[in-house]
Amino acid sequence: MKFAYRFSNLLGAVYRRGNLSFSKDGNSVISPVGNRISVFDLKNYMLYNKSETLPVSTAKNITCVGLSPDGNLAILVDEDGAALLISLITRAVLHHFHFHKPVASIRFSPDGRKFVVTKENVALMYHAPGRNREFNAFVLDKSYYGPYDETTCIDWTDDSKCFVVGSKDMSTWVFGAERWSNLIYYSLGGHKDIMVGCFFEKDSLDLYTVSQDGTLCVWESDTELDGLVLRKTRLPAERGEEEERGEGEEEEPRGEVIRGKGERPKEKEGTKNVRYKQRSKHFFNKEGDFNNLTAAAFHKPTHILVTGFASGIFHLHELPEFNLIHSLSISDQRIATVSMNSSGDWIGFGCSGLGQLLVWEWQSESYVFKQQGHFNNMAALAYSPDGQYIATGGDDGKVKVWNMTSGLCFVTFTEHTSSVTNVTFTSRGFVIVSASLDGTVRAFDLHRYRNFRTFTSPRPAQFSSLAVDPSGDLVSAGAQDSFEVFIWSMQTGRLLEVLGGHEGPVSCLCFSPVQSILASASWDKTVRLWDMMDSWQTKETLRLTSDGLAVSYRPDGQELAVATLDGEISFWSPQSANQTGSVSGRHDLKMGRKETEKITSKQSAKGKSFTSLCYSADGESILAGGQSKFVCIYNIREQILMKKFEISCNLSLDAMEEFLDRRKMTEFGSLALVDEGVGDGDGVELSLPGVRKGDMSSRHFKPEIRVSSLRFSPTGRSWAATSTEGLLTYSLDGALVFDPYDLDLDVTPASVRRQLRQAKWAAAIVLAFRLNETALTQEVLEAVPHHQIAVVCGSLPDVYVEKLLGFIASALERCGHLQFYLSWSQSLLTQHGQKLKTRSGAVLPTIQSLQKSIQKHFEDLSKLCDWNMYTIRYAVALSKQKGVKRTAGDALCDKDESEDSEDAAHNLLSGGLPFIHSDLNNH
């Protein structure tokens, strides 16, 4: 069993807070998700649906993202002002910096040489990191003072000569990036609410300002950009301004200071200062219903202004005439951010209330991308039998299905009316079964995307556990209030039996993979084994040392693992009902201390335990997680901890640190216990007694970090965990690991290529696998002639057959030589099938990985073939229709024929759009 799992992707959440950004080519959108950022590929959305979460994270939730004009660098700033400079090419952190105060916005200049950061009432201009290595990548150039309240937004002119800053004091300030004689600063008013956006016109100093009350002001400048005059020397008065800082400004880094004052700068002889006048004023709320304007974006080449409102409505206007293009509602929640791509065709919207991310193509009025995660905690997850899909259930009552290859959700079921407590797939993988606290167990069809069975109990019960037998005919659910286990038939939907005997809530259910035996763990300190074939009788009762919380069968059905309330994992033999071993994992959880707790984390850890268990695909290890930020992998035979994974380092979550910050401790207690008032939502409220997931009735709460469910992929190459952060996946495929096999001095890349030149294919493959370098192994396999594949497969030693199958499974996912690698698979399985069957338990993860890769190609090709078939049918029908028109009238000239052919091509393209858009809406 290998333990080189790396963080692979973050699913279940597509947007939390902060600003959206588009890539330089406009084909990808960059979204902050908690303390990480995800990149969604929109161009290949139809065929590949690719999303990626970068392997970098900040200390707290990201509030703003600044993207360089060339798209190579990004600056991530979290809630406290800590910044990371990352490379979007290498996905690596280049520099750490701290602004010491929360940052409202950040924006690079169009030439990429500088960037401006706004914090509190000051705008700081830094030199942008260049290609040369520097000790300090963030060098302060100038500090701009002027607004009397916090700054909110920034925009640059196209030539990077000036920038504009909006503020909460309802003013807008225009500053010069250089020492211009006729423009040092300029203050604009005209608004009665907080500034939401300020934008320069293309190649001009003309301005558009938008405020929260729905007011747009158009400002006209009397000077062009070419009319700005560079001042050669600094005035003596400006040199002394650095000494006039107030008490709260002594920690600012050194740099030139420019202070805006109430009066206008004095004009020098021969130069005329830049002046603005208000050209027009427009209002969005003309009907009288007050609706806060929350976000705005302006695309300079097309003069399109996009504004988002608190009600989920957005407007498109053409400026400066303020012509309304259209007004639509895309959500019932507040639009937190708006962004437009470089071409101006796509508009990105982020709604932090429900975690929605939408990309809208305004010309065709259709969705390019539409995703939403669980807006409450995730409670359960399940892998499909081929490992290609993951189903998740959340406290919001929704069941979502995610594609592991794309990382995106393609179907959501909303039939449950309360929290979903458990989900599972049937053995065939086409049916998802979910249990909920609303008293129902529902079965969903993945072919027609519908709820085709609803199972209920004779008396109302809250179902907290769920299991489906290997045949898919029996569905069982455990109740947490009646202490009973209910059995239904999947075919008829009828209740078959109610199993009684437990004296406490049933916490977990699990069917044996090889026979019809159901294991149920309960708070009454027992695990009962029920025989489904023998009149539903209790076959064995396993006595535990504490309350049973989780139970799991080994993939071969020969061992049972049980997690108990005292923090132990015990292993049992189902045949003899004897305990074969145990692991004490309480000290491995390492719980953090919550801000409102009055006892230390060491004391609180005594009451913590594992709440989720899962065996690895080969059955040699077990994965355990609970109310902690750690997930542990134990070796069952040695009964030792092999590795601990820290699933999050986000300090915005509660119970992350072992010790509380001493600076928050006073003689009266922790400052976290202080209620800061009704109008201030920055305090941590006291949670209600017994609340484990945050007091949702409070104005502000910090979610507690915890792992609610764990599952290993059937392929054995990845595992997933549902946590407070979302759905985290860890994979072996994320990094290159040098793991040679039977290596000696004669095994070198040169000797491998020497065997290739001598046409000794089998020997070359064996040497390549002994080196275990992916690129070299692929080179050797692709050098084998197609007609020699069957011969080479027959001469391979048995120990390398499984290795070759595993390599082909991974190569099929990333390589385009479909027929070539399928020929290898067919020859290996045909010639070595009987030998592999004797070791089916060990080979099963490899076979499932191969099946997953083949299934993915099958779905992609079938989708492409269907699309081509529909296109050909449309072209044939169009040609027949054109032939009828030609026979009806012979007076058509060549010019008309050319116009008809152009119209036909246009109609062909537009005819395909409804199909694309309907598919996107289904997704």
mmCIF file with all atom_site columns, N, CA, C and O in Angstrom, residues 336-371:
data_model
loop_
_atom_site.group_PDB
_atom_site.id
_atom_site.type_symbol
_atom_site.label_atom_id
_atom_site.label_alt_id
_atom_site.label_comp_id
_atom_site.label_asym_id
_atom_site.label_entity_id
_atom_site.label_seq_id
_atom_site.pdbx_PDB_ins_code
_atom_site.Cartn_x
_atom_site.Cartn_y
_atom_site.Cartn_z
_atom_site.occupancy
_atom_site.B_iso_or_equiv
_atom_site.pdbx_formal_charge
_atom_site.auth_seq_id
_atom_site.auth_comp_id
_atom_site.auth_asym_id
_atom_site.auth_atom_id
_atom_site.pdbx_PDB_model_num
ATOM 1   N N  . ALA A 1 336 ? -22.494 38.896 -5.193  1.00 0.00 ? 336 ALA A N  1
ATOM 2   C CA . ALA A 1 336 ? -21.366 39.443 -4.449  1.00 0.00 ? 336 ALA A CA 1
ATOM 3   C C  . ALA A 1 336 ? -20.288 40.009 -5.357  1.00 0.00 ? 336 ALA A C  1
ATOM 4   O O  . ALA A 1 336 ? -19.589 40.948 -4.974  1.00 0.00 ? 336 ALA A O  1
ATOM 5   N N  . THR A 1 337 ? -20.129 39.463 -6.555  1.00 0.00 ? 337 THR A N  1
ATOM 6   C CA . THR A 1 337 ? -19.070 39.925 -7.453  1.00 0.00 ? 337 THR A CA 1
ATOM 7   C C  . THR A 1 337 ? -19.492 39.722 -8.893  1.00 0.00 ? 337 THR A C  1
ATOM 8   O O  . THR A 1 337 ? -20.265 38.810 -9.209  1.00 0.00 ? 337 THR A O  1
ATOM 9   N N  . VAL A 1 338 ? -18.996 40.599 -9.763  1.00 0.00 ? 338 VAL A N  1
ATOM 10  C CA . VAL A 1 338 ? -19.262 40.539 -11.201 1.00 0.00 ? 338 VAL A CA 1
ATOM 11  C C  . VAL A 1 338 ? -17.938 40.743 -11.923 1.00 0.00 ? 338 VAL A C  1
ATOM 12  O O  . VAL A 1 338 ? -17.110 41.564 -11.509 1.00 0.00 ? 338 VAL A O  1
ATOM 13  N N  . SER A 1 339 ? -17.739 39.992 -13.000 1.00 0.00 ? 339 SER A N  1
ATOM 14  C CA . SER A 1 339 ? -16.526 40.139 -13.799 1.00 0.00 ? 339 SER A CA 1
ATOM 15  C C  . SER A 1 339 ? -16.844 39.802 -15.247 1.00 0.00 ? 339 SER A C  1
ATOM 16  O O  . SER A 1 339 ? -17.751 39.006 -15.524 1.00 0.00 ? 339 SER A O  1
ATOM 17  N N  . MET A 1 340 ? -16.090 40.421 -16.183 1.00 0.00 ? 340 MET A N  1
ATOM 18  C CA . MET A 1 340 ? -16.267 40.152 -17.613 1.00 0.00 ? 340 MET A CA 1
ATOM 19  C C  . MET A 1 340 ? -14.936 39.690 -18.193 1.00 0.00 ? 340 MET A C  1
ATOM 20  O O  . MET A 1 340 ? -13.866 40.143 -17.758 1.00 0.00 ? 340 MET A O  1
ATOM 21  N N  . ASN A 1 341 ? -15.022 38.784 -19.174 1.00 0.00 ? 341 ASN A N  1
ATOM 22  C CA . ASN A 1 341 ? -13.786 38.297 -19.781 1.00 0.00 ? 341 ASN A CA 1
ATOM 23  C C  . ASN A 1 341 ? -13.262 39.301 -20.800 1.00 0.00 ? 341 ASN A C  1
ATOM 24  O O  . ASN A 1 341 ? -13.885 40.334 -21.069 1.00 0.00 ? 341 ASN A O  1
ATOM 25  N N  . SER A 1 342 ? -12.112 39.011 -21.381 1.00 0.00 ? 342 SER A N  1
ATOM 26  C CA . SER A 1 342 ? -11.426 39.978 -22.241 1.00 0.00 ? 342 SER A CA 1
ATOM 27  C C  . SER A 1 342 ? -12.212 40.319 -23.492 1.00 0.00 ? 342 SER A C  1
ATOM 28  O O  . SER A 1 342 ? -12.150 41.446 -23.984 1.00 0.00 ? 342 SER A O  1
ATOM 29  N N  . SER A 1 343 ? -12.965 39.371 -24.039 1.00 0.00 ? 343 SER A N  1
ATOM 30  C CA . SER A 1 343 ? -13.738 39.644 -25.252 1.00 0.00 ? 343 SER A CA 1
ATOM 31  C C  . SER A 1 343 ? -15.065 40.328 -24.955 1.00 0.00 ? 343 SER A C  1
ATOM 32  O O  . SER A 1 343 ? -15.706 40.849 -25.874 1.00 0.00 ? 343 SER A O  1
ATOM 33  N N  . GLY A 1 344 ? -15.509 40.307 -23.704 1.00 0.00 ? 344 GLY A N  1
ATOM 34  C CA . GLY A 1 344 ? -16.776 40.932 -23.341 1.00 0.00 ? 344 GLY A CA 1
ATOM 35  C C  . GLY A 1 344 ? -17.996 40.086 -23.630 1.00 0.00 ? 344 GLY A C  1
ATOM 36  O O  . GLY A 1 344 ? -19.121 40.561 -23.478 1.00 0.00 ? 344 GLY A O  1
ATOM 37  N N  . ASP A 1 345 ? -17.796 38.816 -24.010 1.00 0.00 ? 345 ASP A N  1
ATOM 38  C CA . ASP A 1 345 ? -18.933 37.937 -24.321 1.00 0.00 ? 345 ASP A CA 1
ATOM 39  C C  . ASP A 1 345 ? -19.500 37.273 -23.080 1.00 0.00 ? 345 ASP A C  1
ATOM 40  O O  . ASP A 1 345 ? -20.697 37.024 -22.995 1.00 0.00 ? 345 ASP A O  1
ATOM 41  N N  . TRP A 1 346 ? -18.635 36.940 -22.128 1.00 0.00 ? 346 TRP A N  1
ATOM 42  C CA . TRP A 1 346 ? -19.054 36.184 -20.951 1.00 0.00 ? 346 TRP A CA 1
ATOM 43  C C  . TRP A 1 346 ? -18.983 37.056 -19.700 1.00 0.00 ? 346 TRP A C  1
ATOM 44  O O  . TRP A 1 346 ? -18.051 37.830 -19.518 1.00 0.00 ? 346 TRP A O  1
ATOM 45  N N  . ILE A 1 347 ? -19.978 36.882 -18.842 1.00 0.00 ? 347 ILE A N  1
ATOM 46  C CA . ILE A 1 347 ? -20.056 37.613 -17.582 1.00 0.00 ? 347 ILE A CA 1
ATOM 47  C C  . ILE A 1 347 ? -20.073 36.593 -16.452 1.00 0.00 ? 347 ILE A C  1
ATOM 48  O O  . ILE A 1 347 ? -20.892 35.664 -16.458 1.00 0.00 ? 347 ILE A O  1
ATOM 49  N N  . GLY A 1 348 ? -19.164 36.749 -15.495 1.00 0.00 ? 348 GLY A N  1
ATOM 50  C CA . GLY A 1 348 ? -19.113 35.856 -14.352 1.00 0.00 ? 348 GLY A CA 1
ATOM 51  C C  . GLY A 1 348 ? -19.777 36.473 -13.142 1.00 0.00 ? 348 GLY A C  1
ATOM 52  O O  . GLY A 1 348 ? -19.565 37.649 -12.826 1.00 0.00 ? 348 GLY A O  1
ATOM 53  N N  . PHE A 1 349 ? -20.621 35.696 -12.459 1.00 0.00 ? 349 PHE A N  1
ATOM 54  C CA . PHE A 1 349 ? -21.328 36.141 -11.259 1.00 0.00 ? 349 PHE A CA 1
ATOM 55  C C  . PHE A 1 349 ? -21.003 35.200 -10.111 1.00 0.00 ? 349 PHE A C  1
ATOM 56  O O  . PHE A 1 349 ? -20.957 33.976 -10.300 1.00 0.00 ? 349 PHE A O  1
ATOM 57  N N  . GLY A 1 350 ? -20.791 35.747 -8.944  1.00 0.00 ? 350 GLY A N  1
ATOM 58  C CA . GLY A 1 350 ? -20.595 34.949 -7.747  1.00 0.00 ? 350 GLY A CA 1
ATOM 59  C C  . GLY A 1 350 ? -21.591 35.345 -6.687  1.00 0.00 ? 350 GLY A C  1
ATOM 60  O O  . GLY A 1 350 ? -21.734 36.530 -6.368  1.00 0.00 ? 350 GLY A O  1
ATOM 61  N N  . CYS A 1 351 ? -22.302 34.363 -6.139  1.00 0.00 ? 351 CYS A N  1
ATOM 62  C CA . CYS A 1 351 ? -23.279 34.595 -5.073  1.00 0.00 ? 351 CYS A CA 1
ATOM 63  C C  . CYS A 1 351 ? -22.795 33.852 -3.836  1.00 0.00 ? 351 CYS A C  1
ATOM 64  O O  . CYS A 1 351 ? -22.834 32.611 -3.800  1.00 0.00 ? 351 CYS A O  1
ATOM 65  N N  . SER A 1 352 ? -22.331 34.586 -2.845  1.00 0.00 ? 352 SER A N  1
ATOM 66  C CA . SER A 1 352 ? -21.724 33.952 -1.681  1.00 0.00 ? 352 SER A CA 1
ATOM 67  C C  . SER A 1 352 ? -22.760 33.317 -0.758  1.00 0.00 ? 352 SER A C  1
ATOM 68  O O  . SER A 1 352 ? -22.422 32.421 0.008   1.00 0.00 ? 352 SER A O  1
ATOM 69  N N  . GLY A 1 353 ? -24.004 33.751 -0.809  1.00 0.00 ? 353 GLY A N  1
ATOM 70  C CA . GLY A 1 353 ? -25.016 33.203 0.078   1.00 0.00 ? 353 GLY A CA 1
ATOM 71  C C  . GLY A 1 353 ? -25.246 31.727 -0.136  1.00 0.00 ? 353 GLY A C  1
ATOM 72  O O  . GLY A 1 353 ? -25.322 30.944 0.806   1.00 0.00 ? 353 GLY A O  1
ATOM 73  N N  . LEU A 1 354 ? -25.356 31.315 -1.405  1.00 0.00 ? 354 LEU A N  1
ATOM 74  C CA . LEU A 1 354 ? -25.589 29.908 -1.737  1.00 0.00 ? 354 LEU A CA 1
ATOM 75  C C  . LEU A 1 354 ? -24.364 29.249 -2.348  1.00 0.00 ? 354 LEU A C  1
ATOM 76  O O  . LEU A 1 354 ? -24.426 28.079 -2.730  1.00 0.00 ? 354 LEU A O  1
ATOM 77  N N  . GLY A 1 355 ? -23.264 29.981 -2.474  1.00 0.00 ? 355 GLY A N  1
ATOM 78  C CA . GLY A 1 355 ? -22.073 29.392 -3.076  1.00 0.00 ? 355 GLY A CA 1
ATOM 79  C C  . GLY A 1 355 ? -22.237 29.139 -4.561  1.00 0.00 ? 355 GLY A C  1
ATOM 80  O O  . GLY A 1 355 ? -21.761 28.118 -5.075  1.00 0.00 ? 355 GLY A O  1
ATOM 81  N N  . GLN A 1 356 ? -22.877 30.053 -5.277  1.00 0.00 ? 356 GLN A N  1
ATOM 82  C CA . GLN A 1 356 ? -23.138 29.870 -6.704  1.00 0.00 ? 356 GLN A CA 1
ATOM 83  C C  . GLN A 1 356 ? -22.063 30.557 -7.540  1.00 0.00 ? 356 GLN A C  1
ATOM 84  O O  . GLN A 1 356 ? -21.561 31.629 -7.183  1.00 0.00 ? 356 GLN A O  1
ATOM 85  N N  . LEU A 1 357 ? -21.718 29.927 -8.657  1.00 0.00 ? 357 LEU A N  1
ATOM 86  C CA . LEU A 1 357 ? -20.825 30.511 -9.653  1.00 0.00 ? 357 LEU A CA 1
ATOM 87  C C  . LEU A 1 357 ? -21.480 30.324 -11.014 1.00 0.00 ? 357 LEU A C  1
ATOM 88  O O  . LEU A 1 357 ? -21.771 29.197 -11.429 1.00 0.00 ? 357 LEU A O  1
ATOM 89  N N  . LEU A 1 358 ? -21.732 31.452 -11.705 1.00 0.00 ? 358 LEU A N  1
ATOM 90  C CA . LEU A 1 358 ? -22.415 31.406 -12.988 1.00 0.00 ? 358 LEU A CA 1
ATOM 91  C C  . LEU A 1 358 ? -21.639 32.226 -13.997 1.00 0.00 ? 358 LEU A C  1
ATOM 92  O O  . LEU A 1 358 ? -21.103 33.290 -13.669 1.00 0.00 ? 358 LEU A O  1
ATOM 93  N N  . VAL A 1 359 ? -21.578 31.732 -15.216 1.00 0.00 ? 359 VAL A N  1
ATOM 94  C CA . VAL A 1 359 ? -21.005 32.468 -16.333 1.00 0.00 ? 359 VAL A CA 1
ATOM 95  C C  . VAL A 1 359 ? -22.083 32.566 -17.405 1.00 0.00 ? 359 VAL A C  1
ATOM 96  O O  . VAL A 1 359 ? -22.598 31.542 -17.884 1.00 0.00 ? 359 VAL A O  1
ATOM 97  N N  . TRP A 1 360 ? -22.414 33.793 -17.773 1.00 0.00 ? 360 TRP A N  1
ATOM 98  C CA . TRP A 1 360 ? -23.546 34.066 -18.654 1.00 0.00 ? 360 TRP A CA 1
ATOM 99  C C  . TRP A 1 360 ? -23.036 34.671 -19.950 1.00 0.00 ? 360 TRP A C  1
ATOM 100 O O  . TRP A 1 360 ? -22.220 35.598 -19.940 1.00 0.00 ? 360 TRP A O  1
ATOM 101 N N  . GLU A 1 361 ? -23.504 34.129 -21.068 1.00 0.00 ? 361 GLU A N  1
ATOM 102 C CA . GLU A 1 361 ? -23.212 34.715 -22.374 1.00 0.00 ? 361 GLU A CA 1
ATOM 103 C C  . GLU A 1 361 ? -24.384 35.630 -22.739 1.00 0.00 ? 361 GLU A C  1
ATOM 104 O O  . GLU A 1 361 ? -25.475 35.150 -23.060 1.00 0.00 ? 361 GLU A O  1
ATOM 105 N N  . TRP A 1 362 ? -24.146 36.921 -22.679 1.00 0.00 ? 362 TRP A N  1
ATOM 106 C CA . TRP A 1 362 ? -25.271 37.855 -22.741 1.00 0.00 ? 362 TRP A CA 1
ATOM 107 C C  . TRP A 1 362 ? -25.827 38.007 -24.144 1.00 0.00 ? 362 TRP A C  1
ATOM 108 O O  . TRP A 1 362 ? -27.006 38.338 -24.308 1.00 0.00 ? 362 TRP A O  1
ATOM 109 N N  . GLN A 1 363 ? -25.044 37.764 -25.188 1.00 0.00 ? 363 GLN A N  1
ATOM 110 C CA . GLN A 1 363 ? -25.555 37.928 -26.546 1.00 0.00 ? 363 GLN A CA 1
ATOM 111 C C  . GLN A 1 363 ? -26.548 36.824 -26.909 1.00 0.00 ? 363 GLN A C  1
ATOM 112 O O  . GLN A 1 363 ? -27.566 37.084 -27.539 1.00 0.00 ? 363 GLN A O  1
ATOM 113 N N  . SER A 1 364 ? -26.243 35.585 -26.540 1.00 0.00 ? 364 SER A N  1
ATOM 114 C CA . SER A 1 364 ? -27.176 34.485 -26.816 1.00 0.00 ? 364 SER A CA 1
ATOM 115 C C  . SER A 1 364 ? -28.119 34.229 -25.653 1.00 0.00 ? 364 SER A C  1
ATOM 116 O O  . SER A 1 364 ? -28.994 33.361 -25.757 1.00 0.00 ? 364 SER A O  1
ATOM 117 N N  . GLU A 1 365 ? -27.929 34.947 -24.540 1.00 0.00 ? 365 GLU A N  1
ATOM 118 C CA . GLU A 1 365 ? -28.767 34.806 -23.344 1.00 0.00 ? 365 GLU A CA 1
ATOM 119 C C  . GLU A 1 365 ? -28.823 33.353 -22.876 1.00 0.00 ? 365 GLU A C  1
ATOM 120 O O  . GLU A 1 365 ? -29.887 32.743 -22.759 1.00 0.00 ? 365 GLU A O  1
ATOM 121 N N  . SER A 1 366 ? -27.649 32.791 -22.614 1.00 0.00 ? 366 SER A N  1
ATOM 122 C CA . SER A 1 366 ? -27.570 31.394 -22.192 1.00 0.00 ? 366 SER A CA 1
ATOM 123 C C  . SER A 1 366 ? -26.436 31.238 -21.192 1.00 0.00 ? 366 SER A C  1
ATOM 124 O O  . SER A 1 366 ? -25.506 32.051 -21.143 1.00 0.00 ? 366 SER A O  1
ATOM 125 N N  . TYR A 1 367 ? -26.512 30.161 -20.414 1.00 0.00 ? 367 TYR A N  1
ATOM 126 C CA . TYR A 1 367 ? -25.470 29.854 -19.443 1.00 0.00 ? 367 TYR A CA 1
ATOM 127 C C  . TYR A 1 367 ? -24.321 29.124 -20.128 1.00 0.00 ? 367 TYR A C  1
ATOM 128 O O  . TYR A 1 367 ? -24.521 28.150 -20.843 1.00 0.00 ? 367 TYR A O  1
ATOM 129 N N  . VAL A 1 368 ? -23.129 29.598 -19.893 1.00 0.00 ? 368 VAL A N  1
ATOM 130 C CA . VAL A 1 368 ? -21.935 28.870 -20.299 1.00 0.00 ? 368 VAL A CA 1
ATOM 131 C C  . VAL A 1 368 ? -21.496 27.943 -19.181 1.00 0.00 ? 368 VAL A C  1
ATOM 132 O O  . VAL A 1 368 ? -20.980 26.844 -19.428 1.00 0.00 ? 368 VAL A O  1
ATOM 133 N N  . PHE A 1 369 ? -21.721 28.347 -17.954 1.00 0.00 ? 369 PHE A N  1
ATOM 134 C CA . PHE A 1 369 ? -21.275 27.587 -16.790 1.00 0.00 ? 369 PHE A CA 1
ATOM 135 C C  . PHE A 1 369 ? -22.221 27.907 -15.647 1.00 0.00 ? 369 PHE A C  1
ATOM 136 O O  . PHE A 1 369 ? -22.534 29.073 -15.395 1.00 0.00 ? 369 PHE A O  1
ATOM 137 N N  . LYS A 1 370 ? -22.666 26.871 -14.955 1.00 0.00 ? 370 LYS A N  1
ATOM 138 C CA . LYS A 1 370 ? -23.588 27.075 -13.840 1.00 0.00 ? 370 LYS A CA 1
ATOM 139 C C  . LYS A 1 370 ? -23.339 25.979 -12.814 1.00 0.00 ? 370 LYS A C  1
ATOM 140 O O  . LYS A 1 370 ? -23.608 24.808 -13.067 1.00 0.00 ? 370 LYS A O  1
ATOM 141 N N  . GLN A 1 371 ? -22.789 26.377 -11.674 1.00 0.00 ? 371 GLN A N  1
ATOM 142 C CA . GLN A 1 371 ? -22.468 25.421 -10.625 1.00 0.00 ? 371 GLN A CA 1
ATOM 143 C C  . GLN A 1 371 ? -22.846 25.995 -9.268  1.00 0.00 ? 371 GLN A C  1
ATOM 144 O O  . GLN A 1 371 ? -22.791 27.205 -9.054  1.00 0.00 ? 371 GLN A O  1
#
